[in-house]
Amino acid sequence: MTIYFPIDESSLIAGWVESFIWGVYSVLFGLSIRQIVLNGYSRFNKVSTAAIIILYCLATVHASLVLARLIQGFIVYRDTIGPVAYFSGVGYKINLAKEAIYITAIILGDSVVVWRLYVVWSKNIWVAMLPILLILGTAITGYACIAQWELPTVNYTDSVFWATAMYSISLCTNVVVTITTAARIWYMIYQTERILGVVESRYFRVIMLILESGFILAAAKVIELTLFELTGDDETYGGNKAVWIVLESMPQLMGILPTLIVLAVNTGFTRKDGIYTVHPIEPIVFAQTNHSRRHGEADATLDNVSIGSLVELEDMGDALTKKVRGLSGVGIRVDGLVP
């Protein structure tokens, strides 16, 4: 059975939903900036802070354009073009500007999760190479979709093709990055527990926040792509246009999730920004004890080891396991789990 959800109703509900999410986003963004100021400018992470500021600006402009379109569709052009025809007109300048901001927000949001992957993998550029190429694919297909509407003759089928490619590539980026990041973090936790015997609980809180935000975003993109495919491949006023509710909310979601992570870190949910790579801040000291040793074997203790965020445990794991028999006085520090 075909679901009839006209575009004028969908656009109105989308505006309400986006306005509500933007209000929540604004509160979280304000709290994040306040906490950054309180913590001191010299201590905040420039990459993550710049990202959430730009994302918030894009989300705010996007929400403003959505509300402006509602005013034009239901008031300014109500008796001339009509709401249904107006909201179906993708080629209007205000709509193209809104879609350009949407695509830019998607690209920047995907870049944030790819940066996080890059950091988690000890800044290994080869691991991040595929996601970077996927982001480039998202940019090309997204802006090509908008460019279709600037041509003298618009081919709606081509526009749908480019849009479908953009949604699919962006979804693939988030799924690949989330799974790869989760696998890396799980491996580091496993190695840390195996070698050091304990991982403090505060790590799990922020790690789960990062992973859950990735899964939420991936789920939203699945819904977005599914609803877009349900709209059909022809330019009609009727049918199921529920996709607009998700589309208009995506710039808010792309910004609100990394903002939550920054807020959690800066409010003490864990400590400040750093790298997931584990490296001893002070040298490992192996001390001979007073106890007798069979075959001259020394007892090893690891004193005052600080972990900057989960050393390449793969590189040092086997060596530590063989040499270190007892671990004492181990202090673990996570300097932060945001990009």
mmCIF file of C-alpha atoms in Angstrom:
data_model
loop_
_atom_site.group_PDB
_atom_site.id
_atom_site.type_symbol
_atom_site.label_atom_id
_atom_site.label_comp_id
_atom_site.label_asym_id
_atom_site.label_seq_id
_atom_site.Cartn_x
_atom_site.Cartn_y
_atom_site.Cartn_z
ATOM 1 C CA MET A 1 0.000 0.000 0.000
ATOM 2 C CA THR A 2 1.364 3.399 -1.008
ATOM 3 C CA ILE A 3 1.725 5.921 1.805
ATOM 4 C CA TYR A 4 0.570 9.422 0.894
ATOM 5 C CA PHE A 5 2.615 12.033 2.710
ATOM 6 C CA PRO A 6 2.574 15.261 0.658
ATOM 7 C CA ILE A 7 5.571 17.524 0.552
ATOM 8 C CA ASP A 8 3.853 20.544 2.118
ATOM 9 C CA GLU A 9 3.013 18.568 5.269
ATOM 10 C CA SER A 10 6.447 16.974 5.286
ATOM 11 C CA SER A 11 8.174 20.362 4.947
ATOM 12 C CA LEU A 12 6.125 21.867 7.780
ATOM 13 C CA ILE A 13 6.848 18.974 10.155
ATOM 14 C CA ALA A 14 10.508 19.008 9.098
ATOM 15 C CA GLY A 15 10.726 22.674 10.066
ATOM 16 C CA TRP A 16 9.225 21.969 13.501
ATOM 17 C CA VAL A 17 11.539 19.023 14.134
ATOM 18 C CA GLU A 18 14.656 20.860 13.005
ATOM 19 C CA SER A 19 13.770 23.906 15.114
ATOM 20 C CA PHE A 20 13.401 21.726 18.201
ATOM 21 C CA ILE A 21 16.696 19.917 17.593
ATOM 22 C CA TRP A 22 18.409 23.239 16.897
ATOM 23 C CA GLY A 23 17.192 24.534 20.273
ATOM 24 C CA VAL A 24 18.687 21.528 22.053
ATOM 25 C CA TYR A 25 21.833 21.873 19.962
ATOM 26 C CA SER A 26 22.150 25.561 20.895
ATOM 27 C CA VAL A 27 22.017 24.765 24.608
ATOM 28 C CA LEU A 28 24.674 22.051 24.282
ATOM 29 C CA PHE A 29 26.839 24.267 22.088
ATOM 30 C CA GLY A 30 26.607 27.139 24.567
ATOM 31 C CA LEU A 31 27.553 24.852 27.444
ATOM 32 C CA SER A 32 30.493 23.480 25.459
ATOM 33 C CA ILE A 33 31.868 26.923 24.628
ATOM 34 C CA ARG A 34 31.354 28.069 28.217
ATOM 35 C CA GLN A 35 33.276 25.065 29.514
ATOM 36 C CA ILE A 36 36.083 25.649 27.025
ATOM 37 C CA VAL A 37 36.385 29.254 28.199
ATOM 38 C CA LEU A 38 36.355 28.202 31.854
ATOM 39 C CA ASN A 39 39.030 25.581 31.243
ATOM 40 C CA GLY A 40 41.279 28.128 29.558
ATOM 41 C CA TYR A 41 41.955 28.755 25.895
ATOM 42 C CA SER A 42 45.418 27.240 26.133
ATOM 43 C CA ARG A 43 43.985 23.846 27.025
ATOM 44 C CA PHE A 44 41.333 23.254 24.408
ATOM 45 C CA ASN A 45 41.794 21.219 21.243
ATOM 46 C CA LYS A 46 41.791 23.490 18.200
ATOM 47 C CA VAL A 47 40.566 20.869 15.730
ATOM 48 C CA SER A 48 37.539 19.732 17.701
ATOM 49 C CA THR A 49 36.608 23.250 18.815
ATOM 50 C CA ALA A 50 36.856 24.677 15.305
ATOM 51 C CA ALA A 51 34.789 21.775 13.971
ATOM 52 C CA ILE A 52 31.897 22.209 16.402
ATOM 53 C CA ILE A 53 31.841 25.991 15.872
ATOM 54 C CA ILE A 54 31.676 25.663 12.080
ATOM 55 C CA LEU A 55 29.085 22.883 12.300
ATOM 56 C CA TYR A 56 26.924 24.997 14.592
ATOM 57 C CA CYS A 57 27.114 27.970 12.224
ATOM 58 C CA LEU A 58 26.132 25.771 9.280
ATOM 59 C CA ALA A 59 23.273 24.209 11.249
ATOM 60 C CA THR A 60 22.003 27.643 12.294
ATOM 61 C CA VAL A 61 22.023 29.017 8.746
ATOM 62 C CA HIS A 62 20.356 25.830 7.497
ATOM 63 C CA ALA A 63 17.576 26.090 10.091
ATOM 64 C CA SER A 64 17.071 29.756 9.188
ATOM 65 C CA LEU A 65 16.686 28.924 5.492
ATOM 66 C CA VAL A 66 14.205 26.144 6.290
ATOM 67 C CA LEU A 67 12.048 28.559 8.290
ATOM 68 C CA ALA A 68 12.359 31.177 5.525
ATOM 69 C CA ARG A 69 11.109 28.616 2.993
ATOM 70 C CA LEU A 70 8.125 27.843 5.213
ATOM 71 C CA ILE A 71 7.203 31.530 5.297
ATOM 72 C CA GLN A 72 7.556 31.825 1.533
ATOM 73 C CA GLY A 73 5.678 28.625 0.779
ATOM 74 C CA PHE A 74 2.749 29.089 3.157
ATOM 75 C CA ILE A 75 2.452 32.902 3.172
ATOM 76 C CA VAL A 76 4.306 34.760 0.405
ATOM 77 C CA TYR A 77 3.490 32.380 -2.477
ATOM 78 C CA ARG A 78 0.364 30.790 -1.022
ATOM 79 C CA ASP A 79 -2.029 32.298 -3.591
ATOM 80 C CA THR A 80 0.321 32.293 -6.577
ATOM 81 C CA ILE A 81 2.593 29.272 -6.779
ATOM 82 C CA GLY A 82 0.988 27.361 -3.926
ATOM 83 C CA PRO A 83 2.707 25.497 -1.052
ATOM 84 C CA VAL A 84 2.889 22.115 -2.766
ATOM 85 C CA ALA A 85 4.358 23.448 -6.007
ATOM 86 C CA TYR A 86 6.730 25.768 -4.138
ATOM 87 C CA PHE A 87 8.205 23.094 -1.861
ATOM 88 C CA SER A 88 8.508 20.729 -4.816
ATOM 89 C CA GLY A 89 10.566 23.289 -6.716
ATOM 90 C CA VAL A 90 14.074 22.164 -5.881
ATOM 91 C CA GLY A 91 15.599 24.695 -8.269
ATOM 92 C CA TYR A 92 14.669 27.789 -6.262
ATOM 93 C CA LYS A 93 17.761 29.715 -5.143
ATOM 94 C CA ILE A 94 16.890 29.550 -1.454
ATOM 95 C CA ASN A 95 16.505 25.785 -1.680
ATOM 96 C CA LEU A 96 19.780 25.336 -3.567
ATOM 97 C CA ALA A 97 21.543 27.428 -0.914
ATOM 98 C CA LYS A 98 19.989 25.263 1.803
ATOM 99 C CA GLU A 99 21.072 22.075 0.057
ATOM 100 C CA ALA A 100 24.612 23.414 -0.431
ATOM 101 C CA ILE A 101 24.842 24.057 3.311
ATOM 102 C CA TYR A 102 23.430 20.584 3.981
ATOM 103 C CA ILE A 103 26.096 18.950 1.808
ATOM 104 C CA THR A 104 28.865 21.047 3.370
ATOM 105 C CA ALA A 105 27.693 20.046 6.853
ATOM 106 C CA ILE A 106 27.633 16.383 5.822
ATOM 107 C CA ILE A 107 31.184 16.623 4.461
ATOM 108 C CA LEU A 108 32.477 18.361 7.580
ATOM 109 C CA GLY A 109 30.634 15.948 9.888
ATOM 110 C CA ASP A 110 32.067 12.959 8.042
ATOM 111 C CA SER A 111 35.505 14.576 8.228
ATOM 112 C CA VAL A 112 35.193 14.756 12.016
ATOM 113 C CA VAL A 113 34.599 11.007 12.342
ATOM 114 C CA VAL A 114 37.415 10.283 9.876
ATOM 115 C CA TRP A 115 39.756 12.519 11.898
ATOM 116 C CA ARG A 116 38.794 10.539 14.980
ATOM 117 C CA LEU A 117 39.620 7.321 13.127
ATOM 118 C CA TYR A 118 42.975 8.806 12.091
ATOM 119 C CA VAL A 119 43.771 9.697 15.717
ATOM 120 C CA VAL A 120 42.631 6.336 17.084
ATOM 121 C CA TRP A 121 44.894 4.560 14.623
ATOM 122 C CA SER A 122 47.947 6.490 15.843
ATOM 123 C CA LYS A 123 47.680 8.980 12.971
ATOM 124 C CA ASN A 124 48.180 6.284 10.356
ATOM 125 C CA ILE A 125 47.269 8.013 7.106
ATOM 126 C CA TRP A 126 46.892 4.722 5.227
ATOM 127 C CA VAL A 127 44.055 3.606 7.474
ATOM 128 C CA ALA A 128 42.238 6.881 6.832
ATOM 129 C CA MET A 129 42.902 6.879 3.081
ATOM 130 C CA LEU A 130 39.728 5.005 2.067
ATOM 131 C CA PRO A 131 37.416 7.155 4.237
ATOM 132 C CA ILE A 132 39.090 10.298 2.843
ATOM 133 C CA LEU A 133 38.389 9.105 -0.697
ATOM 134 C CA LEU A 134 34.795 8.381 0.314
ATOM 135 C CA ILE A 135 34.446 11.935 1.630
ATOM 136 C CA LEU A 136 35.731 13.247 -1.696
ATOM 137 C CA GLY A 137 33.127 11.065 -3.387
ATOM 138 C CA THR A 138 30.420 12.542 -1.162
ATOM 139 C CA ALA A 139 31.533 16.062 -2.079
ATOM 140 C CA ILE A 140 31.636 15.353 -5.817
ATOM 141 C CA THR A 141 28.251 13.633 -5.970
ATOM 142 C CA GLY A 142 26.591 16.120 -3.616
ATOM 143 C CA TYR A 143 27.656 19.278 -5.404
ATOM 144 C CA ALA A 144 27.032 17.604 -8.786
ATOM 145 C CA CYS A 145 23.454 16.992 -7.653
ATOM 146 C CA ILE A 146 23.013 20.708 -6.944
ATOM 147 C CA ALA A 147 24.700 21.662 -10.217
ATOM 148 C CA GLN A 148 22.057 19.672 -12.124
ATOM 149 C CA TRP A 149 19.467 22.264 -11.121
ATOM 150 C CA GLU A 150 21.551 25.114 -12.557
ATOM 151 C CA LEU A 151 21.556 23.600 -16.038
ATOM 152 C CA PRO A 152 19.251 25.074 -18.719
ATOM 153 C CA THR A 153 17.425 21.749 -18.937
ATOM 154 C CA VAL A 154 17.058 19.833 -15.696
ATOM 155 C CA ASN A 155 17.172 16.047 -15.885
ATOM 156 C CA TYR A 156 15.390 14.848 -12.752
ATOM 157 C CA THR A 157 16.622 11.273 -13.185
ATOM 158 C CA ASP A 158 20.254 12.411 -13.215
ATOM 159 C CA SER A 159 19.668 14.506 -10.114
ATOM 160 C CA VAL A 160 18.190 11.512 -8.295
ATOM 161 C CA PHE A 161 21.177 9.411 -9.357
ATOM 162 C CA TRP A 162 23.682 11.906 -7.915
ATOM 163 C CA ALA A 163 21.666 12.298 -4.717
ATOM 164 C CA THR A 164 21.412 8.537 -4.223
ATOM 165 C CA ALA A 165 25.158 8.207 -4.765
ATOM 166 C CA MET A 166 25.836 10.956 -2.206
ATOM 167 C CA TYR A 167 23.617 9.383 0.478
ATOM 168 C CA SER A 168 25.066 5.926 -0.181
ATOM 169 C CA ILE A 169 28.705 7.051 -0.047
ATOM 170 C CA SER A 170 28.156 9.080 3.121
ATOM 171 C CA LEU A 171 26.432 6.100 4.746
ATOM 172 C CA CYS A 172 29.293 3.824 3.684
ATOM 173 C CA THR A 173 31.801 6.287 5.163
ATOM 174 C CA ASN A 174 30.094 6.291 8.552
ATOM 175 C CA VAL A 175 29.647 2.514 8.685
ATOM 176 C CA VAL A 176 33.272 1.815 7.691
ATOM 177 C CA VAL A 177 34.696 4.415 10.075
ATOM 178 C CA THR A 178 32.492 3.385 13.013
ATOM 179 C CA ILE A 179 33.309 -0.318 12.657
ATOM 180 C CA THR A 180 37.037 0.331 12.143
ATOM 181 C CA THR A 181 37.186 2.695 15.113
ATOM 182 C CA ALA A 182 35.269 0.269 17.322
ATOM 183 C CA ALA A 183 37.582 -2.591 16.346
ATOM 184 C CA ARG A 184 40.684 -0.528 17.097
ATOM 185 C CA ILE A 185 39.412 0.629 20.494
ATOM 186 C CA TRP A 186 38.339 -2.895 21.428
ATOM 187 C CA TYR A 187 41.806 -4.192 20.528
ATOM 188 C CA MET A 188 43.544 -1.511 22.584
ATOM 189 C CA ILE A 189 41.317 -2.191 25.579
ATOM 190 C CA TYR A 190 42.018 -5.903 25.241
ATOM 191 C CA GLN A 191 45.786 -5.311 25.083
ATOM 192 C CA THR A 192 45.690 -2.884 27.990
ATOM 193 C CA GLU A 193 43.768 -5.314 30.174
ATOM 194 C CA ARG A 194 46.053 -8.156 29.161
ATOM 195 C CA ILE A 195 49.246 -6.258 29.996
ATOM 196 C CA LEU A 196 48.267 -3.846 32.739
ATOM 197 C CA GLY A 197 45.453 -5.910 34.186
ATOM 198 C CA VAL A 198 42.953 -3.050 34.517
ATOM 199 C CA VAL A 199 41.342 -0.284 32.526
ATOM 200 C CA GLU A 200 39.655 2.488 34.450
ATOM 201 C CA SER A 201 35.876 2.785 34.083
ATOM 202 C CA ARG A 202 35.933 6.402 32.902
ATOM 203 C CA TYR A 203 37.503 5.257 29.636
ATOM 204 C CA PHE A 204 34.510 3.130 28.848
ATOM 205 C CA ARG A 205 32.095 6.025 29.309
ATOM 206 C CA VAL A 206 33.686 8.252 26.720
ATOM 207 C CA ILE A 207 34.537 5.338 24.420
ATOM 208 C CA MET A 208 30.910 4.235 24.447
ATOM 209 C CA LEU A 209 29.812 7.821 23.820
ATOM 210 C CA ILE A 210 32.020 7.995 20.740
ATOM 211 C CA LEU A 211 30.859 4.640 19.402
ATOM 212 C CA GLU A 212 27.193 5.258 20.173
ATOM 213 C CA SER A 213 27.320 8.618 18.404
ATOM 214 C CA GLY A 214 28.757 6.861 15.362
ATOM 215 C CA PHE A 215 26.049 4.203 15.410
ATOM 216 C CA ILE A 216 23.304 6.824 15.858
ATOM 217 C CA LEU A 217 24.591 8.794 12.894
ATOM 218 C CA ALA A 218 24.870 5.651 10.771
ATOM 219 C CA ALA A 219 21.299 4.673 11.712
ATOM 220 C CA ALA A 220 20.043 8.147 10.765
ATOM 221 C CA LYS A 221 21.752 7.849 7.387
ATOM 222 C CA VAL A 222 20.180 4.430 6.807
ATOM 223 C CA ILE A 223 16.740 5.931 7.477
ATOM 224 C CA GLU A 224 17.587 8.897 5.254
ATOM 225 C CA LEU A 225 18.609 6.709 2.311
ATOM 226 C CA THR A 226 15.637 4.359 2.768
ATOM 227 C CA LEU A 227 13.079 7.172 2.825
ATOM 228 C CA PHE A 228 14.741 8.829 -0.150
ATOM 229 C CA GLU A 229 14.392 5.634 -2.165
ATOM 230 C CA LEU A 230 10.715 5.424 -1.173
ATOM 231 C CA THR A 231 10.025 8.822 -2.747
ATOM 232 C CA GLY A 232 10.339 7.286 -6.197
ATOM 233 C CA ASP A 233 12.363 8.373 -9.215
ATOM 234 C CA ASP A 234 9.941 10.825 -10.799
ATOM 235 C CA GLU A 235 9.187 14.440 -9.957
ATOM 236 C CA THR A 236 5.686 14.292 -8.492
ATOM 237 C CA TYR A 237 3.918 16.342 -5.852
ATOM 238 C CA GLY A 238 2.305 13.392 -4.125
ATOM 239 C CA GLY A 239 3.643 10.153 -2.723
ATOM 240 C CA ASN A 240 5.706 9.657 0.390
ATOM 241 C CA LYS A 241 7.843 12.744 1.048
ATOM 242 C CA ALA A 242 8.732 11.853 4.658
ATOM 243 C CA VAL A 243 12.402 11.941 3.726
ATOM 244 C CA TRP A 244 12.409 15.724 4.161
ATOM 245 C CA ILE A 245 11.907 15.346 7.910
ATOM 246 C CA VAL A 246 15.199 13.459 8.162
ATOM 247 C CA LEU A 247 16.997 15.531 5.530
ATOM 248 C CA GLU A 248 16.323 18.825 7.274
ATOM 249 C CA SER A 249 17.467 17.417 10.627
ATOM 250 C CA MET A 250 20.763 15.953 9.423
ATOM 251 C CA PRO A 251 22.853 19.163 9.726
ATOM 252 C CA GLN A 252 21.721 19.383 13.351
ATOM 253 C CA LEU A 253 22.611 15.745 14.060
ATOM 254 C CA MET A 254 25.975 16.071 12.311
ATOM 255 C CA GLY A 255 26.880 18.847 14.740
ATOM 256 C CA ILE A 256 25.144 17.824 17.946
ATOM 257 C CA LEU A 257 26.928 14.478 18.286
ATOM 258 C CA PRO A 258 30.546 15.765 18.217
ATOM 259 C CA THR A 259 29.445 18.665 20.422
ATOM 260 C CA LEU A 260 28.194 16.168 23.003
ATOM 261 C CA ILE A 261 31.584 14.464 23.019
ATOM 262 C CA VAL A 262 33.444 17.758 23.434
ATOM 263 C CA LEU A 263 31.090 18.753 26.256
ATOM 264 C CA ALA A 264 31.575 15.396 27.987
ATOM 265 C CA VAL A 265 35.346 15.701 27.825
ATOM 266 C CA ASN A 266 35.501 19.307 29.012
ATOM 267 C CA THR A 267 33.097 18.754 31.911
ATOM 268 C CA GLY A 268 35.236 15.983 33.366
ATOM 269 C CA PHE A 269 33.504 12.994 31.805
ATOM 270 C CA THR A 270 37.074 12.097 30.989
ATOM 271 C CA ARG A 271 40.141 14.223 30.594
ATOM 272 C CA LYS A 272 41.168 16.601 27.876
ATOM 273 C CA ASP A 273 42.140 16.059 24.275
ATOM 274 C CA GLY A 274 44.978 13.815 23.328
ATOM 275 C CA ILE A 275 45.843 10.791 21.282
ATOM 276 C CA TYR A 276 44.716 7.227 21.635
ATOM 277 C CA THR A 277 48.288 6.083 21.208
ATOM 278 C CA VAL A 278 49.877 4.694 24.312
ATOM 279 C CA HIS A 279 53.356 5.887 25.117
ATOM 280 C CA PRO A 280 55.236 5.769 28.420
ATOM 281 C CA ILE A 281 55.877 9.300 29.683
ATOM 282 C CA GLU A 282 58.586 8.064 32.020
ATOM 283 C CA PRO A 283 60.969 5.194 31.335
ATOM 284 C CA ILE A 284 60.193 1.678 32.458
ATOM 285 C CA VAL A 285 62.490 0.755 35.328
ATOM 286 C CA PHE A 286 63.254 -2.870 36.083
ATOM 287 C CA ALA A 287 64.495 -3.222 39.657
ATOM 288 C CA GLN A 288 66.168 -6.241 41.255
ATOM 289 C CA THR A 289 64.285 -7.347 44.375
ATOM 290 C CA ASN A 290 65.642 -8.948 47.549
ATOM 291 C CA HIS A 291 63.891 -12.201 46.797
ATOM 292 C CA SER A 292 65.886 -15.053 45.402
ATOM 293 C CA ARG A 293 65.684 -15.653 41.683
ATOM 294 C CA ARG A 294 65.806 -18.901 39.829
ATOM 295 C CA HIS A 295 68.165 -18.783 36.858
ATOM 296 C CA GLY A 296 68.967 -15.138 37.690
ATOM 297 C CA GLU A 297 65.521 -13.880 36.558
ATOM 298 C CA ALA A 298 64.758 -10.312 37.704
ATOM 299 C CA ASP A 299 61.477 -9.093 39.020
ATOM 300 C CA ALA A 300 60.192 -6.220 36.957
ATOM 301 C CA THR A 301 58.067 -3.363 38.085
ATOM 302 C CA LEU A 302 56.553 -0.647 35.971
ATOM 303 C CA ASP A 303 56.750 2.649 37.805
ATOM 304 C CA ASN A 304 54.716 5.751 37.033
ATOM 305 C CA VAL A 305 53.607 4.820 33.549
ATOM 306 C CA SER A 306 51.300 7.393 32.006
ATOM 307 C CA ILE A 307 49.253 6.392 29.015
ATOM 308 C CA GLY A 308 48.461 9.336 26.784
ATOM 309 C CA SER A 309 45.363 7.632 25.508
ATOM 310 C CA LEU A 310 45.227 3.873 24.880
ATOM 311 C CA VAL A 311 51.347 3.266 22.982
ATOM 312 C CA GLU A 312 51.224 1.070 20.223
ATOM 313 C CA LEU A 313 50.459 -1.897 22.422
ATOM 314 C CA GLU A 314 50.826 -4.076 19.374
ATOM 315 C CA ASP A 315 54.502 -3.105 19.199
ATOM 316 C CA MET A 316 55.337 -3.354 22.874
ATOM 317 C CA GLY A 317 52.739 -5.858 24.032
ATOM 318 C CA ASP A 318 54.659 -9.058 23.492
ATOM 319 C CA ALA A 319 57.872 -7.623 24.905
ATOM 320 C CA LEU A 320 56.150 -6.378 28.033
ATOM 321 C CA THR A 321 54.347 -9.664 28.525
ATOM 322 C CA LYS A 322 57.640 -11.557 28.440
ATOM 323 C CA LYS A 323 59.677 -9.162 30.565
ATOM 324 C CA VAL A 324 57.206 -7.721 33.023
ATOM 325 C CA ARG A 325 56.151 -10.211 35.713
ATOM 326 C CA GLY A 326 54.597 -7.786 38.146
ATOM 327 C CA LEU A 327 53.061 -4.390 37.618
ATOM 328 C CA SER A 328 52.726 -1.858 40.405
ATOM 329 C CA GLY A 329 52.157 1.852 40.751
ATOM 330 C CA VAL A 330 50.589 2.085 37.319
ATOM 331 C CA GLY A 331 48.839 5.357 36.608
ATOM 332 C CA ILE A 332 46.780 5.681 33.439
ATOM 333 C CA ARG A 333 45.875 9.023 31.946
ATOM 334 C CA VAL A 334 43.527 9.565 29.045
ATOM 335 C CA ASP A 335 44.156 13.062 27.756
ATOM 336 C CA GLY A 336 40.905 13.084 25.876
ATOM 337 C CA LEU A 337 38.863 11.216 23.337
ATOM 338 C CA VAL A 338 37.758 13.911 20.953
ATOM 339 C CA PRO A 339 39.330 14.739 17.595
#
